[in-house]
Coordinates of N, CA, C and O in Angstrom, one line a residue:
M145 N 122.5 70.4 57.0 CA 121.3 69.9 57.7 C 121.8 69.1 58.9 O 121.1 69.2 60.0
R146 N 122.8 68.4 58.7 CA 123.4 67.5 59.8 C 123.8 68.4 61.0 O 123.7 68.0 62.2
K147 N 124.3 69.6 60.7 CA 124.8 70.5 61.7 C 123.6 71.0 62.6 O 123.8 71.0 63.8
Y148 N 122.5 71.3 62.0 CA 121.3 71.7 62.7 C 120.7 70.6 63.6 O 120.3 70.8 64.7
H149 N 120.8 69.4 63.0 CA 120.3 68.2 63.7 C 121.1 67.9 65.0 O 120.5 67.7 66.0
A150 N 122.4 68.1 64.9 CA 123.3 67.8 66.0 C 123.1 69.0 67.1 O 123.0 68.7 68.3
M151 N 122.9 70.2 66.6 CA 122.7 71.3 67.5 C 121.3 71.1 68.2 O 121.2 71.4 69.4
F152 N 120.3 70.7 67.5 CA 119.0 70.5 68.1 C 119.1 69.4 69.2 O 118.5 69.6 70.3
K153 N 119.8 68.3 68.9 CA 120.0 67.3 69.9 C 120.7 67.8 71.2 O 120.3 67.4 72.3
C154 N 121.7 68.6 71.0 CA 122.4 69.2 72.1 C 121.5 70.1 73.0 O 121.6 70.0 74.2
L155 N 120.8 70.9 72.3 CA 119.9 71.8 73.0 C 118.8 71.0 73.8 O 118.5 71.3 74.9
L156 N 118.3 70.0 73.2 CA 117.3 69.1 73.8 C 117.9 68.4 75.0 O 117.3 68.4 76.1
L157 N 119.1 67.9 74.9 CA 119.7 67.2 75.9 C 120.0 68.2 77.1 O 119.8 67.8 78.3
A158 N 120.5 69.4 76.8 CA 120.8 70.4 77.8 C 119.5 70.8 78.5 O 119.5 70.9 79.8
G159 N 118.4 70.9 77.8 CA 117.1 71.2 78.5 C 116.7 70.1 79.4 O 116.1 70.4 80.5
L160 N 116.9 68.9 79.0 CA 116.5 67.8 79.8 C 117.3 67.6 81.1 O 116.9 67.2 82.1
L161 N 118.6 67.9 80.9 CA 119.5 67.7 82.0 C 119.5 68.9 83.0 O 120.0 68.7 84.2
S162 N 119.1 70.1 82.6 CA 119.2 71.2 83.5 C 118.0 71.1 84.4 O 117.0 70.6 84.1
P163 N 118.2 71.6 85.7 CA 117.1 71.5 86.6 C 116.0 72.4 86.2 O 116.2 73.5 85.6
L164 N 114.8 72.0 86.6 CA 113.6 72.8 86.3 C 113.5 73.9 87.4 O 113.1 73.6 88.5
V165 N 113.9 75.1 87.0 CA 113.8 76.2 87.9 C 113.0 77.3 87.3 O 113.0 77.5 86.1
S166 N 112.5 78.2 88.1 CA 111.8 79.3 87.6 C 112.7 80.5 87.8 O 113.3 80.7 88.9
H167 N 112.8 81.3 86.8 CA 113.6 82.5 87.0 C 112.7 83.7 87.3 O 113.1 84.9 87.4
G168 N 111.4 83.5 87.5 CA 110.4 84.5 87.9 C 110.6 84.8 89.3 O 111.2 84.1 90.1
K169 N 109.9 85.9 89.8 CA 110.0 86.3 91.2 C 109.2 85.3 92.0 O 108.0 85.0 91.7
Q170 N 109.8 84.9 93.1 CA 109.1 83.9 93.9 C 108.1 84.7 94.8 O 108.3 85.7 95.3
M171 N 106.9 84.1 95.0 CA 105.8 84.7 95.8 C 106.2 84.5 97.3 O 106.7 83.5 97.6
E172 N 105.9 85.5 98.1 CA 106.1 85.4 99.5 C 105.0 84.5 100.0 O 103.9 84.5 99.5
D173 N 105.2 83.8 101.1 CA 104.2 83.1 101.8 C 103.1 84.0 102.3 O 103.4 85.0 102.9
K174 N 101.9 83.8 102.0 CA 100.8 84.6 102.4 C 100.1 84.0 103.6 O 100.3 82.8 104.0
T175 N 99.3 84.8 104.3 CA 98.7 84.3 105.5 C 97.7 83.2 105.2 O 97.1 83.2 104.1
D176 N 97.5 82.3 106.1 CA 96.5 81.2 105.9 C 95.3 81.5 106.8 O 95.4 81.6 108.0
I177 N 94.2 81.7 106.1 CA 92.9 82.0 106.8 C 92.6 81.0 107.9 O 91.9 81.2 108.8
Q178 N 93.1 79.8 107.7 CA 92.8 78.7 108.7 C 93.5 79.0 110.0 O 93.1 78.4 111.0
A179 N 94.4 80.0 110.0 CA 95.0 80.4 111.3 C 94.0 80.9 112.2 O 94.1 80.9 113.4
L180 N 92.9 81.5 111.7 CA 91.8 82.0 112.6 C 91.2 80.9 113.4 O 90.7 81.1 114.5
A181 N 91.3 79.7 112.9 CA 90.7 78.5 113.6 C 91.6 77.9 114.6 O 91.2 77.0 115.4
T182 N 92.9 78.4 114.7 CA 93.8 77.8 115.6 C 93.5 78.2 117.1 O 94.0 77.6 118.0
S183 N 92.7 79.2 117.3 CA 92.3 79.6 118.6 C 90.7 79.7 118.6 O 90.2 80.3 117.7
P184 N 90.0 79.2 119.6 CA 88.6 79.3 119.6 C 88.2 80.8 119.8 O 87.1 81.2 119.4
Q185 N 89.0 81.6 120.5 CA 88.7 83.0 120.7 C 90.0 83.8 120.5 O 91.1 83.4 120.8
W186 N 89.7 85.0 120.0 CA 90.8 86.0 119.8 C 90.5 87.3 120.6 O 89.4 87.7 120.6
L187 N 91.5 87.8 121.3 CA 91.3 89.0 122.1 C 92.0 90.2 121.5 O 93.2 90.1 121.2
T188 N 91.4 91.3 121.5 CA 92.1 92.6 121.0 C 93.1 92.9 122.1 O 92.7 93.2 123.3
T189 N 94.3 93.0 121.8 CA 95.4 93.3 122.7 C 95.9 94.7 122.6 O 96.5 95.3 123.5
K190 N 95.7 95.3 121.4 CA 96.3 96.7 121.2 C 95.6 97.3 119.9 O 95.3 96.6 119.0
V191 N 95.4 98.6 120.0 CA 95.0 99.4 118.9 C 95.9 100.5 118.8 O 96.2 101.2 119.8
Y192 N 96.4 100.8 117.6 CA 97.3 101.9 117.4 C 97.1 102.6 116.0 O 96.5 102.0 115.1
I193 N 97.4 103.8 116.0 CA 97.3 104.6 114.7 C 98.5 104.5 113.9 O 99.6 104.4 114.4
E194 N 98.3 104.5 112.6 CA 99.5 104.3 111.7 C 100.5 105.4 112.0 O 100.2 106.5 112.2
G195 N 101.8 104.9 112.1 CA 102.9 105.8 112.4 C 103.2 105.9 113.9 O 104.2 106.5 114.2
A196 N 102.3 105.3 114.7 CA 102.6 105.4 116.2 C 102.3 104.1 116.8 O 101.4 104.0 117.7
P197 N 103.0 103.0 116.5 CA 102.7 101.7 117.0 C 103.0 101.6 118.5 O 102.5 100.6 119.2
E198 N 103.8 102.5 119.1 CA 104.1 102.4 120.5 C 103.0 103.0 121.4 O 103.0 102.8 122.6
V199 N 102.0 103.6 120.8 CA 100.9 104.2 121.6 C 99.6 103.4 121.4 O 99.0 103.3 120.4
D200 N 99.2 102.8 122.5 CA 97.9 102.0 122.5 C 96.7 102.9 122.8 O 96.7 103.6 123.8
V201 N 95.8 102.9 121.8 CA 94.6 103.8 121.9 C 93.3 103.0 121.9 O 92.3 103.5 121.4
K202 N 93.3 101.9 122.6 CA 92.1 101.0 122.7 C 90.9 101.8 123.2 O 89.8 101.6 122.8
E203 N 91.2 102.6 124.3 CA 90.1 103.4 124.9 C 89.4 104.3 124.0 O 88.2 104.6 124.2
K204 N 90.0 104.8 122.9 CA 89.4 105.7 122.0 C 88.6 105.0 120.9 O 87.9 105.6 120.1
Y205 N 88.8 103.6 120.8 CA 88.2 102.9 119.7 C 87.5 101.6 120.3 O 87.8 100.5 119.9
P206 N 86.5 101.8 121.3 CA 85.9 100.6 121.9 C 85.1 99.7 121.0 O 85.0 98.6 121.3
G207 N 84.7 100.3 119.9 CA 83.9 99.5 118.9 C 84.7 98.4 118.3 O 84.1 97.4 117.8
V208 N 86.0 98.5 118.2 CA 86.8 97.4 117.6 C 87.5 96.5 118.6 O 88.2 95.6 118.3
V209 N 87.2 96.8 119.9 CA 87.9 96.0 121.0 C 86.9 94.9 121.5 O 85.7 95.2 121.7
G210 N 87.4 93.7 121.7 CA 86.6 92.6 122.2 C 87.2 91.3 122.0 O 88.4 91.1 121.7
I211 N 86.4 90.3 122.2 CA 86.7 88.9 121.9 C 86.1 88.5 120.6 O 84.9 88.9 120.4
S212 N 86.8 87.9 119.7 CA 86.1 87.5 118.5 C 86.3 85.9 118.3 O 87.2 85.3 118.8
M213 N 85.3 85.4 117.6 CA 85.3 84.0 117.2 C 85.1 83.9 115.7 O 84.4 84.7 115.1
W214 N 85.9 83.0 115.1 CA 85.8 82.8 113.7 C 85.6 81.4 113.3 O 86.2 80.5 113.9
D215 N 84.7 81.1 112.4 CA 84.5 79.7 111.9 C 84.8 79.7 110.4 O 83.9 80.0 109.6
P216 N 86.1 79.4 110.0 CA 86.4 79.4 108.6 C 85.7 78.4 107.8 O 85.5 78.6 106.6
G217 N 85.2 77.3 108.4 CA 84.4 76.3 107.7 C 83.1 76.8 107.2 O 82.6 76.4 106.2
R218 N 82.5 77.7 107.9 CA 81.2 78.3 107.5 C 81.3 79.8 107.1 O 80.4 80.4 106.8
N219 N 82.5 80.3 107.2 CA 82.8 81.8 107.0 C 81.9 82.6 107.9 O 81.4 83.7 107.4
R220 N 81.8 82.3 109.1 CA 81.0 83.0 110.1 C 81.9 83.6 111.2 O 82.9 83.1 111.5
Y221 N 81.5 84.8 111.7 CA 82.2 85.4 112.8 C 81.2 85.9 113.8 O 80.0 86.1 113.5
E222 N 81.7 86.2 115.0 CA 80.9 86.8 116.0 C 81.8 87.5 117.0 O 82.9 87.0 117.4
F223 N 81.4 88.7 117.5 CA 82.2 89.5 118.4 C 81.5 89.5 119.8 O 80.3 89.5 119.9
F224 N 82.3 89.7 120.8 CA 81.8 89.6 122.2 C 82.5 90.7 123.0 O 83.6 91.1 122.8
Y225 N 81.8 91.2 124.1 CA 82.3 92.2 125.0 C 83.3 91.5 125.9 O 83.1 90.4 126.4
T226 N 84.4 92.2 126.2 CA 85.5 91.6 127.0 C 85.1 91.5 128.5 O 85.6 90.7 129.2
D227 N 84.3 92.4 129.0 CA 83.9 92.4 130.4 C 82.8 91.4 130.8 O 82.8 90.8 131.8
T228 N 81.9 91.2 129.9 CA 80.7 90.3 130.2 C 80.7 89.1 129.4 O 80.0 88.1 129.7
G229 N 81.3 89.1 128.2 CA 81.3 87.9 127.3 C 80.0 87.9 126.5 O 79.8 86.9 125.7
Q230 N 79.2 88.9 126.6 CA 77.9 89.0 125.9 C 78.2 89.3 124.4 O 79.1 90.0 124.1
S231 N 77.4 88.7 123.5 CA 77.5 88.9 122.1 C 77.2 90.3 121.7 O 76.3 91.0 122.2
K232 N 77.9 90.8 120.6 CA 77.7 92.0 120.0 C 76.8 91.8 118.7 O 76.7 92.7 117.9
Y233 N 76.3 90.6 118.6 CA 75.6 90.2 117.3 C 74.5 91.2 116.9 O 74.4 91.6 115.8
D234 N 73.7 91.6 117.8 CA 72.5 92.4 117.5 C 72.9 93.8 117.0 O 72.1 94.6 116.5
N235 N 74.2 94.2 117.3 CA 74.7 95.5 116.9 C 75.7 95.4 115.8 O 76.6 96.2 115.7
G236 N 75.5 94.4 114.9 CA 76.4 94.3 113.8 C 77.7 93.4 114.1 O 78.6 93.4 113.2
G237 N 77.7 92.8 115.2 CA 78.9 92.0 115.6 C 78.8 90.6 115.3 O 79.4 89.7 116.0
G238 N 78.2 90.2 114.2 CA 78.2 88.8 113.7 C 77.7 88.7 112.3 O 76.9 89.6 111.9
G239 N 78.1 87.8 111.6 CA 77.7 87.6 110.2 C 78.7 86.7 109.4 O 79.3 85.8 110.0
Y240 N 78.8 87.1 108.2 CA 79.7 86.3 107.3 C 81.0 87.1 107.1 O 81.0 88.3 107.2
F241 N 82.1 86.4 106.8 CA 83.3 87.0 106.4 C 84.0 86.3 105.2 O 83.6 85.2 105.0
L242 N 84.8 87.0 104.5 CA 85.6 86.4 103.5 C 86.9 87.0 103.4 O 87.1 88.2 103.8
V243 N 87.8 86.3 102.8 CA 89.2 86.8 102.5 C 89.4 86.7 101.0 O 89.1 85.7 100.4
T244 N 89.9 87.8 100.5 CA 90.2 87.8 99.0 C 91.2 86.8 98.6 O 92.0 86.3 99.5
G245 N 91.2 86.4 97.4 CA 92.1 85.4 96.9 C 93.5 85.6 97.1 O 94.3 84.7 97.3
D246 N 93.9 86.9 97.1 CA 95.3 87.2 97.4 C 95.6 87.3 98.9 O 96.8 87.6 99.3
K247 N 94.6 87.0 99.7 CA 94.8 87.0 101.1 C 95.3 88.3 101.8 O 96.0 88.2 102.8
T248 N 94.9 89.4 101.2 CA 95.3 90.7 101.8 C 94.1 91.5 102.3 O 94.3 92.5 103.0
T249 N 92.9 91.1 101.9 CA 91.7 91.9 102.4 C 90.7 90.9 103.1 O 90.4 89.8 102.6
H250 N 90.3 91.4 104.2 CA 89.3 90.7 105.0 C 88.0 91.5 105.0 O 88.0 92.6 105.4
I251 N 86.9 90.9 104.6 CA 85.7 91.6 104.4 C 84.6 91.0 105.4 O 84.4 89.8 105.4
L252 N 84.0 91.8 106.1 CA 82.9 91.4 107.0 C 81.6 91.9 106.5 O 81.4 93.0 106.0
V253 N 80.6 91.0 106.5 CA 79.2 91.3 106.1 C 78.3 90.9 107.3 O 77.9 89.8 107.4
P254 N 78.0 92.0 108.1 CA 77.2 91.7 109.3 C 75.7 91.3 108.9 O 75.2 91.7 107.9
D255 N 75.2 90.4 109.7 CA 73.8 90.0 109.5 C 72.8 91.1 109.9 O 71.7 91.3 109.4
K256 N 73.2 91.9 110.9 CA 72.3 93.0 111.5 C 73.2 94.3 111.6 O 74.4 94.2 111.5
G257 N 72.5 95.4 112.0 CA 73.1 96.6 112.2 C 73.1 97.6 111.0 O 72.6 97.2 110.0
T258 N 73.6 98.8 111.2 CA 73.5 99.8 110.2 C 74.6 99.7 109.1 O 74.4 100.1 108.0
V259 N 75.8 99.1 109.5 CA 76.9 98.9 108.5 C 76.6 97.6 107.8 O 76.4 96.6 108.3
R260 N 76.8 97.7 106.4 CA 76.5 96.5 105.6 C 77.8 95.7 105.3 O 77.8 94.5 105.2
T261 N 78.9 96.4 105.1 CA 80.2 95.7 104.9 C 81.3 96.5 105.6 O 81.2 97.7 105.6
V262 N 82.3 95.8 106.0 CA 83.5 96.4 106.5 C 84.7 95.8 105.8 O 84.9 94.5 105.9
V263 N 85.5 96.6 105.2 CA 86.7 96.1 104.5 C 87.9 96.4 105.3 O 88.1 97.6 105.7
R264 N 88.7 95.4 105.6 CA 89.9 95.5 106.4 C 91.1 94.9 105.7 O 90.9 94.0 105.0
R265 N 92.2 95.5 105.9 CA 93.5 95.0 105.3 C 94.1 94.1 106.3 O 94.4 94.4 107.4
L266 N 94.4 92.8 105.8 CA 95.1 91.9 106.7 C 96.5 92.2 106.7 O 97.2 92.3 105.7
E267 N 97.0 92.5 107.9 CA 98.4 92.8 108.1 C 99.3 91.6 108.5 O 100.4 91.5 108.1
K268 N 98.7 90.8 109.4 CA 99.4 89.6 109.9 C 98.4 88.6 110.4 O 97.4 89.0 111.1
L269 N 98.6 87.4 110.1 CA 97.7 86.3 110.5 C 98.5 85.0 110.6 O 99.0 84.5 109.6
N270 N 98.7 84.6 111.8 CA 99.3 83.3 112.1 C 98.7 82.7 113.4 O 97.8 83.3 113.9
D271 N 99.3 81.7 113.9 CA 98.8 81.0 115.1 C 98.8 81.9 116.4 O 98.1 81.7 117.3
E272 N 99.6 82.9 116.4 CA 99.8 83.7 117.6 C 99.4 85.2 117.4 O 99.3 85.9 118.4
E273 N 99.1 85.7 116.2 CA 98.7 87.0 116.0 C 97.8 87.2 114.8 O 98.0 86.6 113.8
F274 N 96.8 88.0 115.0 CA 95.8 88.4 114.0 C 95.7 89.9 114.0 O 95.2 90.5 115.0
T275 N 96.3 90.6 113.0 CA 96.3 92.0 113.0 C 95.7 92.5 111.6 O 96.0 92.0 110.6
Y276 N 94.7 93.4 111.7 CA 94.2 94.0 110.5 C 94.2 95.6 110.7 O 94.4 96.1 111.8
S277 N 94.1 96.3 109.6 CA 94.0 97.7 109.6 C 92.8 98.2 108.8 O 92.4 97.5 107.9
R278 N 92.4 99.4 109.1 CA 91.3 100.0 108.3 C 91.2 101.4 108.6 O 91.8 101.9 109.7
E279 N 90.6 102.2 107.7 CA 90.4 103.6 108.0 C 89.1 103.9 108.7 O 88.1 103.3 108.3
V280 N 89.2 104.7 109.7 CA 88.0 105.1 110.5 C 88.2 106.6 110.8 O 89.3 107.1 110.8
P281 N 87.1 107.3 111.2 CA 87.3 108.7 111.7 C 88.2 108.7 113.0 O 88.0 107.8 113.8
R282 N 89.1 109.6 113.1 CA 89.9 109.7 114.3 C 89.0 109.7 115.6 O 88.0 110.4 115.6
D283 N 89.4 108.9 116.5 CA 88.6 108.7 117.8 C 87.2 108.3 117.6 O 86.3 108.4 118.5
M284 N 86.9 107.8 116.4 CA 85.5 107.3 116.0 C 84.5 108.4 116.1 O 83.3 108.1 116.4
V285 N 84.9 109.6 115.9 CA 84.0 110.8 115.8 C 83.8 111.1 114.3 O 84.7 111.4 113.6
D286 N 82.5 110.9 113.9 CA 82.2 111.0 112.4 C 82.7 112.3 111.8 O 83.1 112.3 110.6
T287 N 82.8 113.4 112.5 CA 83.3 114.7 111.9 C 84.8 114.8 111.8 O 85.3 115.7 111.2
N288 N 85.5 113.9 112.4 CA 87.0 113.9 112.4 C 87.5 113.4 111.1 O 86.9 112.5 110.5
A289 N 88.7 113.8 110.8 CA 89.4 113.2 109.6 C 89.7 111.7 109.8 O 89.9 111.3 110.9
P290 N 89.8 111.0 108.7 CA 90.1 109.6 108.8 C 91.5 109.3 109.2 O 92.4 110.0 108.8
V291 N 91.7 108.2 109.9 CA 93.1 107.7 110.2 C 93.1 106.2 110.0 O 92.0 105.6 110.0
R292 N 94.2 105.6 109.8 CA 94.3 104.2 109.7 C 94.7 103.6 111.0 O 95.7 104.0 111.6
I293 N 93.8 102.7 111.6 CA 94.1 102.1 112.8 C 94.5 100.7 112.6 O 94.1 100.0 111.6
Y294 N 95.3 100.1 113.4 CA 95.8 98.8 113.4 C 95.2 98.1 114.7 O 95.4 98.6 115.8
V295 N 94.6 97.0 114.5 CA 93.9 96.3 115.6 C 94.6 94.9 115.7 O 94.6 94.1 114.8
V296 N 95.3 94.7 116.9 CA 96.1 93.5 117.1 C 95.3 92.6 118.0 O 94.8 93.0 119.1
H297 N 95.3 91.3 117.7 CA 94.6 90.3 118.5 C 95.6 89.1 118.8 O 96.5 88.9 118.0
A298 N 95.4 88.5 119.9 CA 96.2 87.3 120.3 C 95.1 86.2 120.7 O 94.0 86.6 121.1
P299 N 95.5 85.0 120.7 CA 94.6 84.0 121.2 C 94.2 84.3 122.6 O 95.0 84.6 123.5
Y300 N 92.9 84.2 122.9 CA 92.4 84.5 124.3 C 92.4 83.3 125.1 O 91.9 82.2 124.7
R301 N 93.0 83.4 126.3 CA 93.1 82.3 127.2 C 92.5 82.6 128.6 O 92.9 82.0 129.6
G302 N 91.6 83.6 128.6 CA 91.0 84.1 129.9 C 89.8 83.2 130.3 O 89.5 82.2 129.7
P303 N 89.2 83.7 131.3 CA 88.1 82.8 131.9 C 86.7 82.9 131.2 O 85.9 82.0 131.3
L304 N 86.5 83.9 130.3 CA 85.2 84.0 129.7 C 85.1 82.9 128.6 O 86.0 82.8 127.7
K305 N 84.0 82.2 128.5 CA 83.8 81.2 127.5 C 82.6 81.8 126.6 O 81.5 82.0 127.2
T306 N 82.9 81.9 125.4 CA 81.9 82.4 124.5 C 81.5 81.3 123.5 O 82.3 80.4 123.3
S307 N 80.3 81.4 122.9 CA 80.0 80.5 121.8 C 79.1 81.2 120.8 O 78.4 82.1 121.1
M308 N 79.3 80.8 119.6 CA 78.6 81.5 118.5 C 77.2 81.2 118.5 O 76.7 80.1 118.8
S309 N 76.4 82.3 118.4 CA 74.9 82.1 118.5 C 74.3 81.9 117.1 O 73.1 81.5 117.1
H310 N 75.0 82.0 116.1 CA 74.4 81.8 114.7 C 75.3 81.0 113.9 O 76.5 81.1 113.9

């Protein structure tokens, strides 16, 4: 019995003296949705199709190009045209957004328009870049096969000043 008592004390002491470490897989740092608030406006800088990041196809996907504003405190968003600064709100360009708990999916719920939800995969989100991807018909023609597009944004520092209308 004394032998087990001594062994138990040694194991207890070893456990107390060893550092508290996890031998499980460490989680990678995930994107912080508050990064959307680091810039008052974000500008679409590039759109490319999966597998061809060197080819900018913004002109074929004008519906995803613009200036965007995000309010993480209210979970509200609004999109604007880059040439006029006018809101896209009445055409589904404004509403609520949320990010899933694992911070990999960005979901838009427009207040108006024909589309009720848009599910996007968050690719990169930090103070200098916001990139998402989603599947759409090639060249935004409904009869075309779907492709995954990547939409890249950077903080907008241009002359247009936008403000959220809702």
